Coordinates of C-alpha atoms and ligand atoms in Angstrom, one line a residue:
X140 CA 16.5 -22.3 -6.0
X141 CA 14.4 -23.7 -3.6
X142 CA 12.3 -25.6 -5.8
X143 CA 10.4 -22.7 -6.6
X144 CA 8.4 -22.9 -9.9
X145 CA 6.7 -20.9 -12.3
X146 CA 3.1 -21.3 -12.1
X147 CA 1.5 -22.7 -14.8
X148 CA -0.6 -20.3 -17.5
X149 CA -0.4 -18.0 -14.8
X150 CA 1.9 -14.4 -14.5
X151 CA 2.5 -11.9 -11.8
X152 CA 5.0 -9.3 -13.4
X153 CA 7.4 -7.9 -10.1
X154 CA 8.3 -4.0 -11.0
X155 CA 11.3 -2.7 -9.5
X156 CA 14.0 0.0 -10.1
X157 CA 17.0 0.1 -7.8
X158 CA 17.8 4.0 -8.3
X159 CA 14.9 4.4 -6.2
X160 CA 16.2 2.7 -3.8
X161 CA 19.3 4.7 -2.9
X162 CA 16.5 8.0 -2.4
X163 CA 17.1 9.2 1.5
X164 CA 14.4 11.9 3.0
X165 CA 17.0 12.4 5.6
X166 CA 18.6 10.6 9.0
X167 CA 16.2 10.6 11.3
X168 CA 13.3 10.1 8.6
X169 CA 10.9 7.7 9.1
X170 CA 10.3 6.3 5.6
X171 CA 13.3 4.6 4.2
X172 CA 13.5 3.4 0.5
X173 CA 16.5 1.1 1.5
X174 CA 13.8 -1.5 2.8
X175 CA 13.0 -2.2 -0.8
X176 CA 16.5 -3.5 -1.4
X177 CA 15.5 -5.5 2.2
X178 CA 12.6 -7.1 0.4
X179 CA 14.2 -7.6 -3.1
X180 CA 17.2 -9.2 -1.7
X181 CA 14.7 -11.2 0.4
X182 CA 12.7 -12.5 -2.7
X183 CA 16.0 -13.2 -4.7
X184 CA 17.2 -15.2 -1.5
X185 CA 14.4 -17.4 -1.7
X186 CA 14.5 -17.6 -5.7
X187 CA 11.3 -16.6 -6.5
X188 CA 12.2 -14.2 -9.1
X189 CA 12.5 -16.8 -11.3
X190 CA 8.5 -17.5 -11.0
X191 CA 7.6 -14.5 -11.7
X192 CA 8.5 -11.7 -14.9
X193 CA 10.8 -9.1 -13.3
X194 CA 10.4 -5.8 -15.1
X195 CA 12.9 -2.6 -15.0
X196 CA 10.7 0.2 -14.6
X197 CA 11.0 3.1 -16.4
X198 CA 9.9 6.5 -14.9
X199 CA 6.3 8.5 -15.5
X200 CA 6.4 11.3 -17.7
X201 CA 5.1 14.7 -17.0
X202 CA 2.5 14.2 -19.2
X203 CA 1.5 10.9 -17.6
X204 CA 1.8 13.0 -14.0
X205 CA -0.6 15.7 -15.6
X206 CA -3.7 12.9 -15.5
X207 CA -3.7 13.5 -11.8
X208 CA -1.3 16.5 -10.6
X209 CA -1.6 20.2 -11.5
X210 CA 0.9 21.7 -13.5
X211 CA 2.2 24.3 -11.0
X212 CA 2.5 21.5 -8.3
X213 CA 4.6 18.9 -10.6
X214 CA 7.0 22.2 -12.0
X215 CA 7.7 23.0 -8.2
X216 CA 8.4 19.2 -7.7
X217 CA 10.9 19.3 -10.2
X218 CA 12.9 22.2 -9.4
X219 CA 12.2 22.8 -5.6
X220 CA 16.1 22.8 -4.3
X221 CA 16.7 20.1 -1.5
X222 CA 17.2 21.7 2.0
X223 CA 17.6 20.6 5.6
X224 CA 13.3 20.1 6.6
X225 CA 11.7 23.1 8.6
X226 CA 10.1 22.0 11.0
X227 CA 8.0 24.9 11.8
X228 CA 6.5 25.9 8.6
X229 CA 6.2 23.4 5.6
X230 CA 6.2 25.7 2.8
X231 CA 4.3 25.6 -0.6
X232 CA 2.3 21.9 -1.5
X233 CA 3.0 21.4 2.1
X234 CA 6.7 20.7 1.3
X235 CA 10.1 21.0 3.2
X236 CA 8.5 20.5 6.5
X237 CA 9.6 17.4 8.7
X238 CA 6.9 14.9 6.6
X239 CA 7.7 15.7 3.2
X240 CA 11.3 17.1 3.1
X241 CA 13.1 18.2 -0.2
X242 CA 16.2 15.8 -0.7
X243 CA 18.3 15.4 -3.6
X244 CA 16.5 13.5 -6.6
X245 CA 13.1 13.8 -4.9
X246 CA 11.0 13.8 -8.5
X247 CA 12.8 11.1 -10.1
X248 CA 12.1 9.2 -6.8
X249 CA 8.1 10.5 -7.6
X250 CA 8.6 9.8 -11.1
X251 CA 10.6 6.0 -10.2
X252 CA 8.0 5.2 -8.3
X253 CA 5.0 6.1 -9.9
X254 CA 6.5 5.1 -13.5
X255 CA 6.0 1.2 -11.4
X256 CA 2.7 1.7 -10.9
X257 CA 2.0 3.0 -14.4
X258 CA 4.0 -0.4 -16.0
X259 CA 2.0 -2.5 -13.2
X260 CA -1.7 -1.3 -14.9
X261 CA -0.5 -1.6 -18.1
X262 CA 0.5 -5.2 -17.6
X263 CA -3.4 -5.9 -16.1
X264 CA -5.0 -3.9 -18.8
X265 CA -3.2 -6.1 -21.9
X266 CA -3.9 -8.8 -19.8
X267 CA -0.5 -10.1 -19.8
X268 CA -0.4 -10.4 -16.2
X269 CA -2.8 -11.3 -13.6
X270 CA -1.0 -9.6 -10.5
X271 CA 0.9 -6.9 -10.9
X272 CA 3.6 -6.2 -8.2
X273 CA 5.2 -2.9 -7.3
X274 CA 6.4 -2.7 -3.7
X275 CA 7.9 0.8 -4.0
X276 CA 4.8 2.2 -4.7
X277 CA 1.3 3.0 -2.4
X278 CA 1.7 6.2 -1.6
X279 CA -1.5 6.8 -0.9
X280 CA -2.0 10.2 0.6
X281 CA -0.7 12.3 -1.8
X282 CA -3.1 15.4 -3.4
X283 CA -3.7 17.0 -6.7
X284 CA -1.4 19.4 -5.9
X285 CA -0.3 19.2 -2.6
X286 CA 2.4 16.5 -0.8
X287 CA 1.0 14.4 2.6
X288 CA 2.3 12.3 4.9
X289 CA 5.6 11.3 3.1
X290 CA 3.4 11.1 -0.6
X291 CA 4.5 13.3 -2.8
X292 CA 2.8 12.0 -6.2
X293 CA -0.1 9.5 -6.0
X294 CA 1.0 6.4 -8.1
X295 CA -2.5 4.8 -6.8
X296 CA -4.8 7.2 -8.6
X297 CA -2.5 7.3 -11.5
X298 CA -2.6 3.7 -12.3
X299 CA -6.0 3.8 -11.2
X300 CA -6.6 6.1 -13.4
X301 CA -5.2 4.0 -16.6
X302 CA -7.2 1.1 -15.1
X303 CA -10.4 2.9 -16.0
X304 CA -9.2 3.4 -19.5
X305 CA -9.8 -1.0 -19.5
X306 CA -11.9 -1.3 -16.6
X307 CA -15.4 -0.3 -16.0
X308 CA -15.2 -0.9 -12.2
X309 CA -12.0 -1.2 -9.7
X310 CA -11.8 -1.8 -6.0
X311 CA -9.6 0.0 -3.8
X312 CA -8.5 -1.7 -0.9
X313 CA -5.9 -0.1 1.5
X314 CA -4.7 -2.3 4.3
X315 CA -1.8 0.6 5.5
X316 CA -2.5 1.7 9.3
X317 CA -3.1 4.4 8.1
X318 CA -5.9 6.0 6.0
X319 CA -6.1 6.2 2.5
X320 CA -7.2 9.8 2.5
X321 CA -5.9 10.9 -1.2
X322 CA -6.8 8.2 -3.0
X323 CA -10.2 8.4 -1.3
X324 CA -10.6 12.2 -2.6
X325 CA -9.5 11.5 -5.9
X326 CA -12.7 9.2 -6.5
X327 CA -14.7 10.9 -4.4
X328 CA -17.5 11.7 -6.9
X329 CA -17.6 8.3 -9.2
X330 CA -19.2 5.4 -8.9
X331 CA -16.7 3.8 -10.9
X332 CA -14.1 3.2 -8.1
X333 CA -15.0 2.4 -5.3
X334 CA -12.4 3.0 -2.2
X335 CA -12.0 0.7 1.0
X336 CA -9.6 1.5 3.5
X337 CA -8.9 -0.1 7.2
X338 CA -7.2 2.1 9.2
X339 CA -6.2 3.4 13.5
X340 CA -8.5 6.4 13.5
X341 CA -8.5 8.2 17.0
X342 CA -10.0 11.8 15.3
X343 CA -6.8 14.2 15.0
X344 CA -4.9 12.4 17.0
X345 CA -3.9 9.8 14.4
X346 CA -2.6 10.7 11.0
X347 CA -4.3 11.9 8.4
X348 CA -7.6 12.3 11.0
X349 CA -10.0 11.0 8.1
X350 CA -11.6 7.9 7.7
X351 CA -14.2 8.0 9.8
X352 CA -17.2 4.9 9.6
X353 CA -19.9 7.3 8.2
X354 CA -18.4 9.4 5.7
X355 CA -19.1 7.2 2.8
X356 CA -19.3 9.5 0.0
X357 CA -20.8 12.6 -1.3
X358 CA -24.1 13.5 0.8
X359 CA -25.6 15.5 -2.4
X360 CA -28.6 13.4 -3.7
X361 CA -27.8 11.8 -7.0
X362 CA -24.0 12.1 -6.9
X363 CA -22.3 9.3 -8.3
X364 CA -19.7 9.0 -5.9
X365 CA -22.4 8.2 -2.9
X366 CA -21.6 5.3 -0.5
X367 CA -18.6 4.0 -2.9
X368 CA -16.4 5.4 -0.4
X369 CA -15.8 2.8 2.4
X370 CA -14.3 3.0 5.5
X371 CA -13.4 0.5 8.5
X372 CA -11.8 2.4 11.7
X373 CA -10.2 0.3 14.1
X374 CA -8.6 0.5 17.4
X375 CA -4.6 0.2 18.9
X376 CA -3.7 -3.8 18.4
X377 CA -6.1 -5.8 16.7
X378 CA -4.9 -9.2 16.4
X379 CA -5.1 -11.2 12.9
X380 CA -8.0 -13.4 13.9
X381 CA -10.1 -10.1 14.0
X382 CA -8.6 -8.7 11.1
X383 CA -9.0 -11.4 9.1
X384 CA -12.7 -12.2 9.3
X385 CA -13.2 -8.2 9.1
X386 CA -11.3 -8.3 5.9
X387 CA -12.8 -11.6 4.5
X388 CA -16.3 -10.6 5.2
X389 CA -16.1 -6.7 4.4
X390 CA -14.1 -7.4 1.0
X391 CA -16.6 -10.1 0.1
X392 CA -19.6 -7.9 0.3
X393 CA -17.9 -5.0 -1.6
X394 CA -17.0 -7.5 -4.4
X395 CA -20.1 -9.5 -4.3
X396 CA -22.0 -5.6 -5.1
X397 CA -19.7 -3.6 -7.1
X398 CA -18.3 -6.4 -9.1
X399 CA -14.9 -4.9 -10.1
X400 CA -13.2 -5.9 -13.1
X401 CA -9.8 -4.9 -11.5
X402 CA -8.1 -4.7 -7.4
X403 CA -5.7 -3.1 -6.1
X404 CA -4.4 -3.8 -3.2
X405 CA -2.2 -1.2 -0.8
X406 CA -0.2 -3.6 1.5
X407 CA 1.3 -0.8 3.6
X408 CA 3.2 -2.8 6.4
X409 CA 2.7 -0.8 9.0
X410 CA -0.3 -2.4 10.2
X411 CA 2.2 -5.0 11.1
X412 CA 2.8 -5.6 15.0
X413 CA 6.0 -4.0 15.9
X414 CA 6.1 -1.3 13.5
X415 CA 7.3 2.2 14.4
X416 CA 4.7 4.2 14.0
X417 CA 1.7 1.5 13.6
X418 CA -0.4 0.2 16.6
X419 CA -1.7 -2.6 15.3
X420 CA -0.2 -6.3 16.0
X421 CA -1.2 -8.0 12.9
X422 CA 1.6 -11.0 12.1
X423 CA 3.2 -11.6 8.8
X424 CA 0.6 -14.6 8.5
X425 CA -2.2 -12.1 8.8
X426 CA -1.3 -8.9 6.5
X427 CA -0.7 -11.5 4.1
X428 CA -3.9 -13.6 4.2
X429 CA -5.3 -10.7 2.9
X430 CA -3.4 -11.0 0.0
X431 CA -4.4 -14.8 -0.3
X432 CA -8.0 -13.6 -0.1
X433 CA -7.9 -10.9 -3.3
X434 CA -5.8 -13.7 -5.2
X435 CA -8.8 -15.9 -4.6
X436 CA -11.3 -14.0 -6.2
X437 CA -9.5 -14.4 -9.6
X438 CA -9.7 -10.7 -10.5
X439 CA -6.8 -9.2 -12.1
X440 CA -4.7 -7.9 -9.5
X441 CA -2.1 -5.1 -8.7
X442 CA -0.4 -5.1 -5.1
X443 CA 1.4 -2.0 -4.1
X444 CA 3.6 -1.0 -1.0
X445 CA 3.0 1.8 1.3
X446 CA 3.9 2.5 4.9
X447 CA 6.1 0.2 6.8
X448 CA 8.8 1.4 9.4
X449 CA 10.3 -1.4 10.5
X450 CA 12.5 -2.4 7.3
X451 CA 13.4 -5.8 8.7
X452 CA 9.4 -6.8 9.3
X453 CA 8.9 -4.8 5.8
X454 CA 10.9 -7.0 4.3
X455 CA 9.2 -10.2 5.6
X456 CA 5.9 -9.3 4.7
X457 CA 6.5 -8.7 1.1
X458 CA 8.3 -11.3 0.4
X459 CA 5.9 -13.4 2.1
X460 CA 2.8 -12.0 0.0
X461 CA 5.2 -12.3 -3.2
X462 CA 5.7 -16.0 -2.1
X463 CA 1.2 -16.0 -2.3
X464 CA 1.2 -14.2 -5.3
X465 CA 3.3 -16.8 -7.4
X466 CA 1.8 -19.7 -5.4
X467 CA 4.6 -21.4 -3.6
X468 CA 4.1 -19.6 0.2
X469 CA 4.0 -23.8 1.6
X470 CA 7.1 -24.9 0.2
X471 CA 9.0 -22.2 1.2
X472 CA 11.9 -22.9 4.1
X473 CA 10.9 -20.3 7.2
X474 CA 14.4 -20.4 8.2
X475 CA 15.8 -17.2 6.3
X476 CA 18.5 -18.5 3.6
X477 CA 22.3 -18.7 5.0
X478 CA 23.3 -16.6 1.7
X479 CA 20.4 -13.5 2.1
X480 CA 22.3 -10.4 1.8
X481 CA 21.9 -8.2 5.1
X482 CA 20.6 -11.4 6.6
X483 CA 22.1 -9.8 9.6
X484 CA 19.1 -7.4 10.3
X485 CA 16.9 -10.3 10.3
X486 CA 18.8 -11.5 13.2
X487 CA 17.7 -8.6 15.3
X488 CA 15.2 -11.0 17.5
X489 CA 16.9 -14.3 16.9
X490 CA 19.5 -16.4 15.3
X491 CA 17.9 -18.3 13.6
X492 CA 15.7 -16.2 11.8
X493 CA 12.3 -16.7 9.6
X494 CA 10.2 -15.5 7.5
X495 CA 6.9 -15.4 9.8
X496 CA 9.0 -14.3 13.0
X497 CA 6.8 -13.0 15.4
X498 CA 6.8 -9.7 16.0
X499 CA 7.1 -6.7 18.2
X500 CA 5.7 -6.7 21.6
X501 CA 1.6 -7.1 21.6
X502 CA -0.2 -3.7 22.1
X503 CA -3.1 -3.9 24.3
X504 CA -6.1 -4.9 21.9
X505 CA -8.6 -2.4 22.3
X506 CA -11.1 -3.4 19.7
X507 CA -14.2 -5.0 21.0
X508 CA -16.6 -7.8 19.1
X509 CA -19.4 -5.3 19.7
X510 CA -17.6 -2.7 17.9
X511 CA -16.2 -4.8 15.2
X512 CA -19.6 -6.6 14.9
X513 CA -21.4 -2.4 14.2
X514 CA -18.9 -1.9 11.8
X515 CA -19.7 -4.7 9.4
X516 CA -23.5 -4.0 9.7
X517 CA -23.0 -0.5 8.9
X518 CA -21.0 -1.3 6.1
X519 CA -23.3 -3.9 4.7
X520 CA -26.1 -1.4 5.6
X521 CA -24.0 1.6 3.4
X522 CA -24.0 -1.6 0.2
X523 CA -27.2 -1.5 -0.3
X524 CA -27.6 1.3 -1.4
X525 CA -24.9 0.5 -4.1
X526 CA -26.4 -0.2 -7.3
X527 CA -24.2 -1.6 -10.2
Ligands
TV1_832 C1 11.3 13.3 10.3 C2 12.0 12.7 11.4 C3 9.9 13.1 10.1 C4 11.3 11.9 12.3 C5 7.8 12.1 10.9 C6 5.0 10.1 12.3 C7 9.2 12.3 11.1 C8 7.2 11.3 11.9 C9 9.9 11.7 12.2 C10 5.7 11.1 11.7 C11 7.9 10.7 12.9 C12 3.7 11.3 11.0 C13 1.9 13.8 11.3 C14 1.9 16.2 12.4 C15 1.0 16.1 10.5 C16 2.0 15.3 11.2 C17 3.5 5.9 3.1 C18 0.6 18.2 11.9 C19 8.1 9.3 14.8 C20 2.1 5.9 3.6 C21 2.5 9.4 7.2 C22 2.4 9.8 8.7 C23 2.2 7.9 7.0 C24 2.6 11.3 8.8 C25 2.5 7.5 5.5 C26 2.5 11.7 10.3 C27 1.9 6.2 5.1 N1 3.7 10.3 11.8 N2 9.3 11.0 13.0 N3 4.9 11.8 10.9 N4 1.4 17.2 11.5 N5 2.5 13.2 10.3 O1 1.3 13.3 12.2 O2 0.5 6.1 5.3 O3 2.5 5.2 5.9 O4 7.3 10.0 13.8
CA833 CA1 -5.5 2.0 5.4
ZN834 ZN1 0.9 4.3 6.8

């Protein structure tokens, strides 16, 4: 198999459940849940299941949905009856509009998905791993009681949520193009999690409009929550040099202050350069450096999916940051295995196709070093005040 090996004294537990993969929002839908059978088959190609324990998930109770979501919200989830999406008017919780449609099996694809996350925590908590992977979850924007931007339950704050149970302090680091506005308002007001999310902000005219540099935190003297809400807005295509020492240097600092006893990290791939709704142009080699930077600091880890609309580049990126989490990212062969199932969509930009392809056509890189260099000295400004 590729010579992969199981590292020694060292465990990354891989959560999956294929009957959340055959979930469809509809045809012309954005978000597909078939790119997680893209990435598994992807991982298996290569062999490095066998490095790693590979876990059945099972799905999240009610009662384990109640620690976040409202009663009324998870009862409509359940029983809301799947319809074509209205466009116009998404109805109650903001669902069966365009974003969040109804479809057939929608809660046990919440309850699949956030049931991952919950065995992921668990698995840091006992200690029995020391990353935690669940690629179908990150759904990052989802509410209390209200469903956002394809999120309909948030299996972030929930396992989040059973990390505090364990852990005094956890970092939340998002690197979706988008911002990780629910999980952001769920920890609002502690000091015990603090949230970190790079993001395309352009006001309203990006989705979800939040995330702006200065809103750190509740502005109410003496509430815990103050400055432990980070955020780094960027600009259409910035490259992986730039993101990289952003990353690097902003994670360091938030670590070096807050000192978390647990990550976890929202990979969402559509930061990714070709993506269909992203504008950045980060490379495989870049979105997953960051994962080689939060394995670094030895601190039990969970990674989680996200966005990511491109299922072929999906694909490639998680499977690449699997390949960093189990350690064997050097040995493995670029060239995409002859036997990969679907290995024909890989050959959408060339025939021999690899791993780190590079992708998409660049976007015009509008971030500035002046910019970029204001944003770590206001973030390192907003630290200080950060007492732990
Ligand atoms: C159906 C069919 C739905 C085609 C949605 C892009 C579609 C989008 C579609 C789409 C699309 C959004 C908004 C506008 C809010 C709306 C998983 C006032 C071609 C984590 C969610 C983005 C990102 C939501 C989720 C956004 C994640 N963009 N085609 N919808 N309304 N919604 O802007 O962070 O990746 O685009
Ligand atoms: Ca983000
Ligand atoms: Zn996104």
């Amino acid at each position: 198999n590729n010579g992969i090996v199981r590292p020694k004294g060292y465990n990354v537990s891989w959560h999956v459940n294929p009957e959340l993969e055959k979930h469809h929002f509809g045809h012309s839908h954005p978000m597909k849940p078939w790119r997680l059978t893209l990435a598994k088959s992807l991982i298996m190609s290569y062999g490095m299941h066998a490095a790693m324990d590979t876990y059945f998930s099972r799905r999240a109770t009610n009662e384990e949905m109640r620690d976040f979501h409202t009663e009324d919200y998870l009862d409509y989830l359940r029983t809301a009856i799947p319809a074509p999406p209205d466009d116009e008017v998404p109805g109650r919780f903001n669902l069966g509009g365009s974003d969040c449609p109804i479809f057939e099996g929608l809660f046990d694809y919440c309850s699949m998905y956030s049931g991952a996350s919950l065995d992921a925590a668990r698995k840091l908590c006992n200690h029995e791993s020391d990353i935690a992977v669940n690629w179908s979850g990150g759904l990052h924007h989802a509410k209390k009681s209200e469903a956002s931007g394809f999120c309909y339950a948030n299996d972030i704050v929930l396992a989040i949520l059973q990390m505090l149970r364990t852990f005094p302090r956890v970092l939340y680091i998002d690197i979706d193009v988008h911002h990780g506005d629910g999980v952001e308002e769920a920890f609002w007001s502690t000091d015990r999690v603090m949230t970190l999310s790079f993001h395309k902000y352009d006001g309203m005219n990006f989705f979800p409009g939040t995330g702006e540099l200065e809103r750190t935190g509740p502005e109410t003297e003496g509430n815990a929550g103050a400055h432990h809400a980070l955020n780094v807005p960027l600009m259409d295509g910035i490259n992986d040099q730039q993101y990289q020492s952003l990353f690097e240097t902003i994670v360091g600092k938030c670590v070096a202050k807050f000192r978390p006893e647990a990550i976890v990290l929202q990979c969402g791939a559509d930061s990714l350069a070709g993506d269909r709704l992203g504008r950045f142009n980060l490379q495989v080699q870049g979105h997953g450096q960051c994962v080689a930077f939060c394995k670094s600091l030895n601190i039990p880890l969970m990674l989680v999916g996200g966005g990511g609309y491109t299922p072929r580049n999906v694909a490639r990126a998680w499977a690449h940051e699997t390949s960093i989490a189990i350690g064997c990212e050097k040995t493995l062969n670029p060239i995409i295995p002859e036997h990969t199932p679907y290995r024909s969509h890989f050959r959408h930009d060339t025939i021999f196709p690899t791993l780190e392809q590079i992708l998409g056509e660049p976007r015009a890189n509008k971030n500035t070093k002046k910019r970029l260099d204001e944003i770590v000295c206001m973030i390192t400004e907003q630290l200080r005040f950060c007492e732990t």
